[in-house]
Structures are given as C-alpha cells and as structure tokens.
JSON list of C-alpha atoms in Angstrom, two decimals:
[
{"chain": "I", "resi": 282, "resn": "UNK", "atom": "CA", "xyz": [-15.83, 4.00, 20.23]},
{"chain": "I", "resi": 283, "resn": "UNK", "atom": "CA", "xyz": [-18.83, 1.90, 18.60]},
{"chain": "I", "resi": 284, "resn": "UNK", "atom": "CA", "xyz": [-18.04, -1.13, 16.73]},
{"chain": "I", "resi": 285, "resn": "UNK", "atom": "CA", "xyz": [-20.64, -1.46, 13.86]},
{"chain": "I", "resi": 286, "resn": "UNK", "atom": "CA", "xyz": [-21.40, -4.47, 11.15]},
{"chain": "I", "resi": 287, "resn": "UNK", "atom": "CA", "xyz": [-23.78, -2.35, 9.22]},
{"chain": "I", "resi": 288, "resn": "UNK", "atom": "CA", "xyz": [-21.65, -2.62, 6.43]},
{"chain": "I", "resi": 289, "resn": "UNK", "atom": "CA", "xyz": [-23.84, -1.62, 3.43]},
{"chain": "I", "resi": 290, "resn": "UNK", "atom": "CA", "xyz": [-24.59, 1.62, 5.14]},
{"chain": "I", "resi": 291, "resn": "UNK", "atom": "CA", "xyz": [-21.49, 2.91, 6.10]},
{"chain": "I", "resi": 292, "resn": "UNK", "atom": "CA", "xyz": [-19.90, 1.83, 2.89]},
{"chain": "I", "resi": 293, "resn": "UNK", "atom": "CA", "xyz": [-22.60, 3.90, 0.64]},
{"chain": "I", "resi": 294, "resn": "UNK", "atom": "CA", "xyz": [-22.56, 7.07, 2.61]},
{"chain": "I", "resi": 295, "resn": "UNK", "atom": "CA", "xyz": [-18.52, 6.64, 2.85]},
{"chain": "I", "resi": 296, "resn": "UNK", "atom": "CA", "xyz": [-18.54, 6.06, -1.22]},
{"chain": "I", "resi": 297, "resn": "UNK", "atom": "CA", "xyz": [-21.36, 8.88, -2.20]},
{"chain": "I", "resi": 298, "resn": "UNK", "atom": "CA", "xyz": [-19.05, 11.31, 0.33]},
{"chain": "I", "resi": 299, "resn": "UNK", "atom": "CA", "xyz": [-15.71, 11.27, -1.18]},
{"chain": "I", "resi": 300, "resn": "UNK", "atom": "CA", "xyz": [-16.71, 12.44, -4.54]},
{"chain": "I", "resi": 301, "resn": "UNK", "atom": "CA", "xyz": [-14.78, 10.33, -6.56]},
{"chain": "I", "resi": 302, "resn": "UNK", "atom": "CA", "xyz": [-12.55, 11.52, -9.02]},
{"chain": "I", "resi": 303, "resn": "UNK", "atom": "CA", "xyz": [-9.46, 10.02, -10.53]},
{"chain": "I", "resi": 304, "resn": "UNK", "atom": "CA", "xyz": [-6.98, 12.24, -8.07]},
{"chain": "I", "resi": 305, "resn": "UNK", "atom": "CA", "xyz": [-9.17, 10.69, -5.32]},
{"chain": "I", "resi": 306, "resn": "UNK", "atom": "CA", "xyz": [-8.61, 7.27, -6.66]},
{"chain": "I", "resi": 307, "resn": "UNK", "atom": "CA", "xyz": [-4.91, 7.68, -6.85]},
{"chain": "I", "resi": 308, "resn": "UNK", "atom": "CA", "xyz": [-4.81, 8.96, -3.36]},
{"chain": "I", "resi": 309, "resn": "UNK", "atom": "CA", "xyz": [-6.25, 6.20, -1.88]},
{"chain": "I", "resi": 310, "resn": "UNK", "atom": "CA", "xyz": [-3.91, 3.70, -4.32]},
{"chain": "I", "resi": 311, "resn": "UNK", "atom": "CA", "xyz": [-0.80, 6.14, -3.19]},
{"chain": "I", "resi": 312, "resn": "UNK", "atom": "CA", "xyz": [-1.70, 6.51, 0.91]},
{"chain": "I", "resi": 313, "resn": "UNK", "atom": "CA", "xyz": [-3.85, 3.06, 1.49]},
{"chain": "I", "resi": 314, "resn": "UNK", "atom": "CA", "xyz": [-6.41, 5.39, 2.71]},
{"chain": "I", "resi": 315, "resn": "UNK", "atom": "CA", "xyz": [-8.67, 8.60, 2.01]},
{"chain": "I", "resi": 316, "resn": "UNK", "atom": "CA", "xyz": [-11.08, 10.68, 3.78]},
{"chain": "I", "resi": 317, "resn": "UNK", "atom": "CA", "xyz": [-12.38, 13.98, 5.21]},
{"chain": "I", "resi": 318, "resn": "UNK", "atom": "CA", "xyz": [-12.35, 15.43, 8.41]},
{"chain": "I", "resi": 319, "resn": "UNK", "atom": "CA", "xyz": [-15.01, 13.15, 9.73]},
{"chain": "I", "resi": 320, "resn": "UNK", "atom": "CA", "xyz": [-14.86, 9.92, 7.93]},
{"chain": "I", "resi": 321, "resn": "UNK", "atom": "CA", "xyz": [-11.94, 8.01, 6.31]},
{"chain": "I", "resi": 322, "resn": "UNK", "atom": "CA", "xyz": [-10.80, 4.55, 5.45]},
{"chain": "I", "resi": 323, "resn": "UNK", "atom": "CA", "xyz": [-7.58, 3.18, 5.75]},
{"chain": "I", "resi": 324, "resn": "UNK", "atom": "CA", "xyz": [-5.61, -0.14, 5.15]},
{"chain": "I", "resi": 325, "resn": "UNK", "atom": "CA", "xyz": [-2.23, 1.22, 5.99]},
{"chain": "I", "resi": 326, "resn": "UNK", "atom": "CA", "xyz": [0.00, -0.72, 8.62]},
{"chain": "I", "resi": 327, "resn": "UNK", "atom": "CA", "xyz": [0.90, 2.48, 9.94]},
{"chain": "I", "resi": 328, "resn": "UNK", "atom": "CA", "xyz": [-2.13, 3.95, 10.50]},
{"chain": "I", "resi": 329, "resn": "UNK", "atom": "CA", "xyz": [-3.68, 3.90, 14.66]},
{"chain": "I", "resi": 330, "resn": "UNK", "atom": "CA", "xyz": [-6.63, 1.84, 13.41]},
{"chain": "I", "resi": 331, "resn": "UNK", "atom": "CA", "xyz": [-5.53, -1.03, 11.64]},
{"chain": "I", "resi": 332, "resn": "UNK", "atom": "CA", "xyz": [-6.35, -4.25, 11.69]},
{"chain": "I", "resi": 333, "resn": "UNK", "atom": "CA", "xyz": [-4.41, -6.90, 9.59]},
{"chain": "I", "resi": 334, "resn": "UNK", "atom": "CA", "xyz": [-6.53, -8.47, 6.66]},
{"chain": "I", "resi": 335, "resn": "UNK", "atom": "CA", "xyz": [-9.26, -5.66, 7.22]},
{"chain": "I", "resi": 336, "resn": "UNK", "atom": "CA", "xyz": [-9.79, -1.82, 5.93]},
{"chain": "I", "resi": 337, "resn": "UNK", "atom": "CA", "xyz": [-10.41, 0.44, 8.66]},
{"chain": "I", "resi": 338, "resn": "UNK", "atom": "CA", "xyz": [-13.53, 2.60, 7.93]},
{"chain": "I", "resi": 339, "resn": "UNK", "atom": "CA", "xyz": [-14.12, 5.22, 10.99]},
{"chain": "I", "resi": 340, "resn": "UNK", "atom": "CA", "xyz": [-16.83, 8.05, 11.03]},
{"chain": "I", "resi": 341, "resn": "UNK", "atom": "CA", "xyz": [-16.56, 10.99, 13.83]},
{"chain": "I", "resi": 342, "resn": "UNK", "atom": "CA", "xyz": [-19.89, 11.02, 15.42]},
{"chain": "I", "resi": 343, "resn": "UNK", "atom": "CA", "xyz": [-19.71, 15.43, 15.36]},
{"chain": "I", "resi": 344, "resn": "UNK", "atom": "CA", "xyz": [-20.23, 15.15, 11.52]},
{"chain": "I", "resi": 345, "resn": "UNK", "atom": "CA", "xyz": [-23.17, 13.03, 11.95]},
{"chain": "I", "resi": 346, "resn": "UNK", "atom": "CA", "xyz": [-24.40, 15.65, 14.66]},
{"chain": "I", "resi": 347, "resn": "UNK", "atom": "CA", "xyz": [-24.23, 17.61, 12.12]},
{"chain": "I", "resi": 348, "resn": "UNK", "atom": "CA", "xyz": [-25.82, 16.55, 9.62]},
{"chain": "I", "resi": 349, "resn": "UNK", "atom": "CA", "xyz": [-28.78, 15.16, 11.69]},
{"chain": "I", "resi": 350, "resn": "UNK", "atom": "CA", "xyz": [-28.84, 17.53, 14.76]},
{"chain": "I", "resi": 351, "resn": "UNK", "atom": "CA", "xyz": [-27.86, 14.85, 17.08]},
{"chain": "I", "resi": 352, "resn": "UNK", "atom": "CA", "xyz": [-24.89, 13.84, 18.56]},
{"chain": "I", "resi": 353, "resn": "UNK", "atom": "CA", "xyz": [-23.91, 10.12, 17.46]},
{"chain": "I", "resi": 354, "resn": "UNK", "atom": "CA", "xyz": [-21.09, 7.96, 19.06]},
{"chain": "I", "resi": 355, "resn": "UNK", "atom": "CA", "xyz": [-17.49, 7.41, 16.97]},
{"chain": "I", "resi": 356, "resn": "UNK", "atom": "CA", "xyz": [-18.30, 4.54, 14.81]},
{"chain": "I", "resi": 357, "resn": "UNK", "atom": "CA", "xyz": [-15.22, 2.10, 13.52]},
{"chain": "I", "resi": 358, "resn": "UNK", "atom": "CA", "xyz": [-16.02, -0.65, 11.06]},
{"chain": "I", "resi": 359, "resn": "UNK", "atom": "CA", "xyz": [-13.23, -3.58, 10.13]},
{"chain": "I", "resi": 360, "resn": "UNK", "atom": "CA", "xyz": [-14.68, -4.28, 6.67]},
{"chain": "I", "resi": 361, "resn": "UNK", "atom": "CA", "xyz": [-13.19, -7.63, 4.55]},
{"chain": "I", "resi": 362, "resn": "UNK", "atom": "CA", "xyz": [-11.27, -6.48, 1.78]},
{"chain": "I", "resi": 363, "resn": "UNK", "atom": "CA", "xyz": [-12.85, -7.80, -0.69]},
{"chain": "I", "resi": 364, "resn": "UNK", "atom": "CA", "xyz": [-16.04, -6.34, 0.29]},
{"chain": "I", "resi": 365, "resn": "UNK", "atom": "CA", "xyz": [-14.35, -2.88, 0.35]},
{"chain": "I", "resi": 366, "resn": "UNK", "atom": "CA", "xyz": [-12.80, -3.24, -3.04]},
{"chain": "I", "resi": 367, "resn": "UNK", "atom": "CA", "xyz": [-16.24, -4.24, -4.63]},
{"chain": "I", "resi": 368, "resn": "UNK", "atom": "CA", "xyz": [-17.60, -1.21, -3.44]},
{"chain": "I", "resi": 369, "resn": "UNK", "atom": "CA", "xyz": [-14.87, 0.79, -4.65]},
{"chain": "I", "resi": 370, "resn": "UNK", "atom": "CA", "xyz": [-14.54, -0.92, -8.14]},
{"chain": "I", "resi": 371, "resn": "UNK", "atom": "CA", "xyz": [-18.44, -0.20, -8.60]},
{"chain": "I", "resi": 372, "resn": "UNK", "atom": "CA", "xyz": [-17.20, 3.73, -8.13]},
{"chain": "I", "resi": 373, "resn": "UNK", "atom": "CA", "xyz": [-14.62, 3.01, -10.48]},
{"chain": "I", "resi": 374, "resn": "UNK", "atom": "CA", "xyz": [-17.05, 1.57, -13.07]},
{"chain": "I", "resi": 375, "resn": "UNK", "atom": "CA", "xyz": [-19.39, 4.63, -12.76]},
{"chain": "I", "resi": 376, "resn": "UNK", "atom": "CA", "xyz": [-16.79, 7.03, -12.90]},
{"chain": "I", "resi": 377, "resn": "UNK", "atom": "CA", "xyz": [-15.27, 5.74, -16.14]},
{"chain": "I", "resi": 378, "resn": "UNK", "atom": "CA", "xyz": [-18.44, 6.00, -17.86]},
{"chain": "I", "resi": 379, "resn": "UNK", "atom": "CA", "xyz": [-18.44, 9.49, -17.42]},
{"chain": "I", "resi": 380, "resn": "UNK", "atom": "CA", "xyz": [-14.77, 9.98, -17.75]},
{"chain": "I", "resi": 381, "resn": "UNK", "atom": "CA", "xyz": [-13.52, 7.50, -20.38]},
{"chain": "I", "resi": 382, "resn": "UNK", "atom": "CA", "xyz": [-10.20, 9.91, -20.88]},
{"chain": "I", "resi": 383, "resn": "UNK", "atom": "CA", "xyz": [-9.31, 9.11, -17.45]},
{"chain": "I", "resi": 384, "resn": "UNK", "atom": "CA", "xyz": [-9.92, 5.11, -17.70]},
{"chain": "I", "resi": 385, "resn": "UNK", "atom": "CA", "xyz": [-6.27, 4.25, -18.00]},
{"chain": "I", "resi": 386, "resn": "UNK", "atom": "CA", "xyz": [-5.07, 6.48, -15.29]},
{"chain": "I", "resi": 387, "resn": "UNK", "atom": "CA", "xyz": [-8.00, 4.78, -13.18]},
{"chain": "I", "resi": 388, "resn": "UNK", "atom": "CA", "xyz": [-7.60, 1.72, -13.97]},
{"chain": "I", "resi": 389, "resn": "UNK", "atom": "CA", "xyz": [-3.66, 1.49, -12.77]},
{"chain": "I", "resi": 390, "resn": "UNK", "atom": "CA", "xyz": [-4.71, 2.90, -9.40]},
{"chain": "I", "resi": 391, "resn": "UNK", "atom": "CA", "xyz": [-7.46, 0.07, -9.04]},
{"chain": "I", "resi": 392, "resn": "UNK", "atom": "CA", "xyz": [-4.95, -2.44, -9.66]},
{"chain": "I", "resi": 393, "resn": "UNK", "atom": "CA", "xyz": [-2.83, -1.05, -7.31]},
{"chain": "I", "resi": 394, "resn": "UNK", "atom": "CA", "xyz": [-5.57, -0.57, -4.57]},
{"chain": "I", "resi": 395, "resn": "UNK", "atom": "CA", "xyz": [-6.64, -4.48, -5.35]},
{"chain": "I", "resi": 396, "resn": "UNK", "atom": "CA", "xyz": [-2.85, -5.47, -4.80]},
{"chain": "I", "resi": 397, "resn": "UNK", "atom": "CA", "xyz": [-2.91, -4.10, -1.76]},
{"chain": "I", "resi": 398, "resn": "UNK", "atom": "CA", "xyz": [-6.04, -5.44, -0.50]},
{"chain": "I", "resi": 399, "resn": "UNK", "atom": "CA", "xyz": [-4.46, -8.78, -1.46]},
{"chain": "I", "resi": 400, "resn": "UNK", "atom": "CA", "xyz": [-7.24, -9.82, -3.44]},
{"chain": "I", "resi": 401, "resn": "UNK", "atom": "CA", "xyz": [-7.13, -12.48, -5.88]},
{"chain": "I", "resi": 402, "resn": "UNK", "atom": "CA", "xyz": [-9.31, -13.75, -8.44]}
]
C-alpha cells in the first residue's frame, strides 16, 4: 500500500464521493469513520489502519482503475485531525445552506466529530 501526502487531492475526492447527508454525518460521528467499498476514512482505535492522532483515509486501487481504466496502487493517507475537520466542516456548511432544517441534527454530529478528533478552538 502506497502512503501518500497528497492531502488536498484525496480529501477533496473523498468529500465529493461520500454524498453528504445528515445520515452520513451522523454515521461518521457514531462510527468514527465512513466510506464505501473502495474508499473510507477512520479515526477509530479498533480499526486495522489506526494511527494515534491521525485520520486514516484509504483508497483501494481497484476503484481508481475502474474510474480511469488503469490499476492504481492502494493508497493510504494519515491526515492531521485539524485538516480533516476543516474539510468536514466545509461539507457541513454547504449541506446546511441547502437544508437549513437539518442544522441542529448536523451540528450535534459535527460537535461529536470535533470532540472525538480532539479539536480545540
């Protein structure tokens, strides 16, 4: 598995692919991770890819090969929690602009994510 530091590229791809909804924000908060078959993130100590004080972001190469027609190597990134949270918070802001009635539910999930990532303002 290739370790990457292309944070902006992969975080942007991840955020765009998840299809954010109030349900997905709640899942992320509840499970300390979210994803699909070929890409996911995790900050759960129980996961195989756990690294203390990081968010693991994994992309399985088969998925990228299906998209672009050539097999890429499996890729993992170990993202600083503050950086990950900035992308999640931006997705939250964009979502509540379109769905203001979900703001309170989403805010609770976002606050739990922030606590679990040990983000201090």
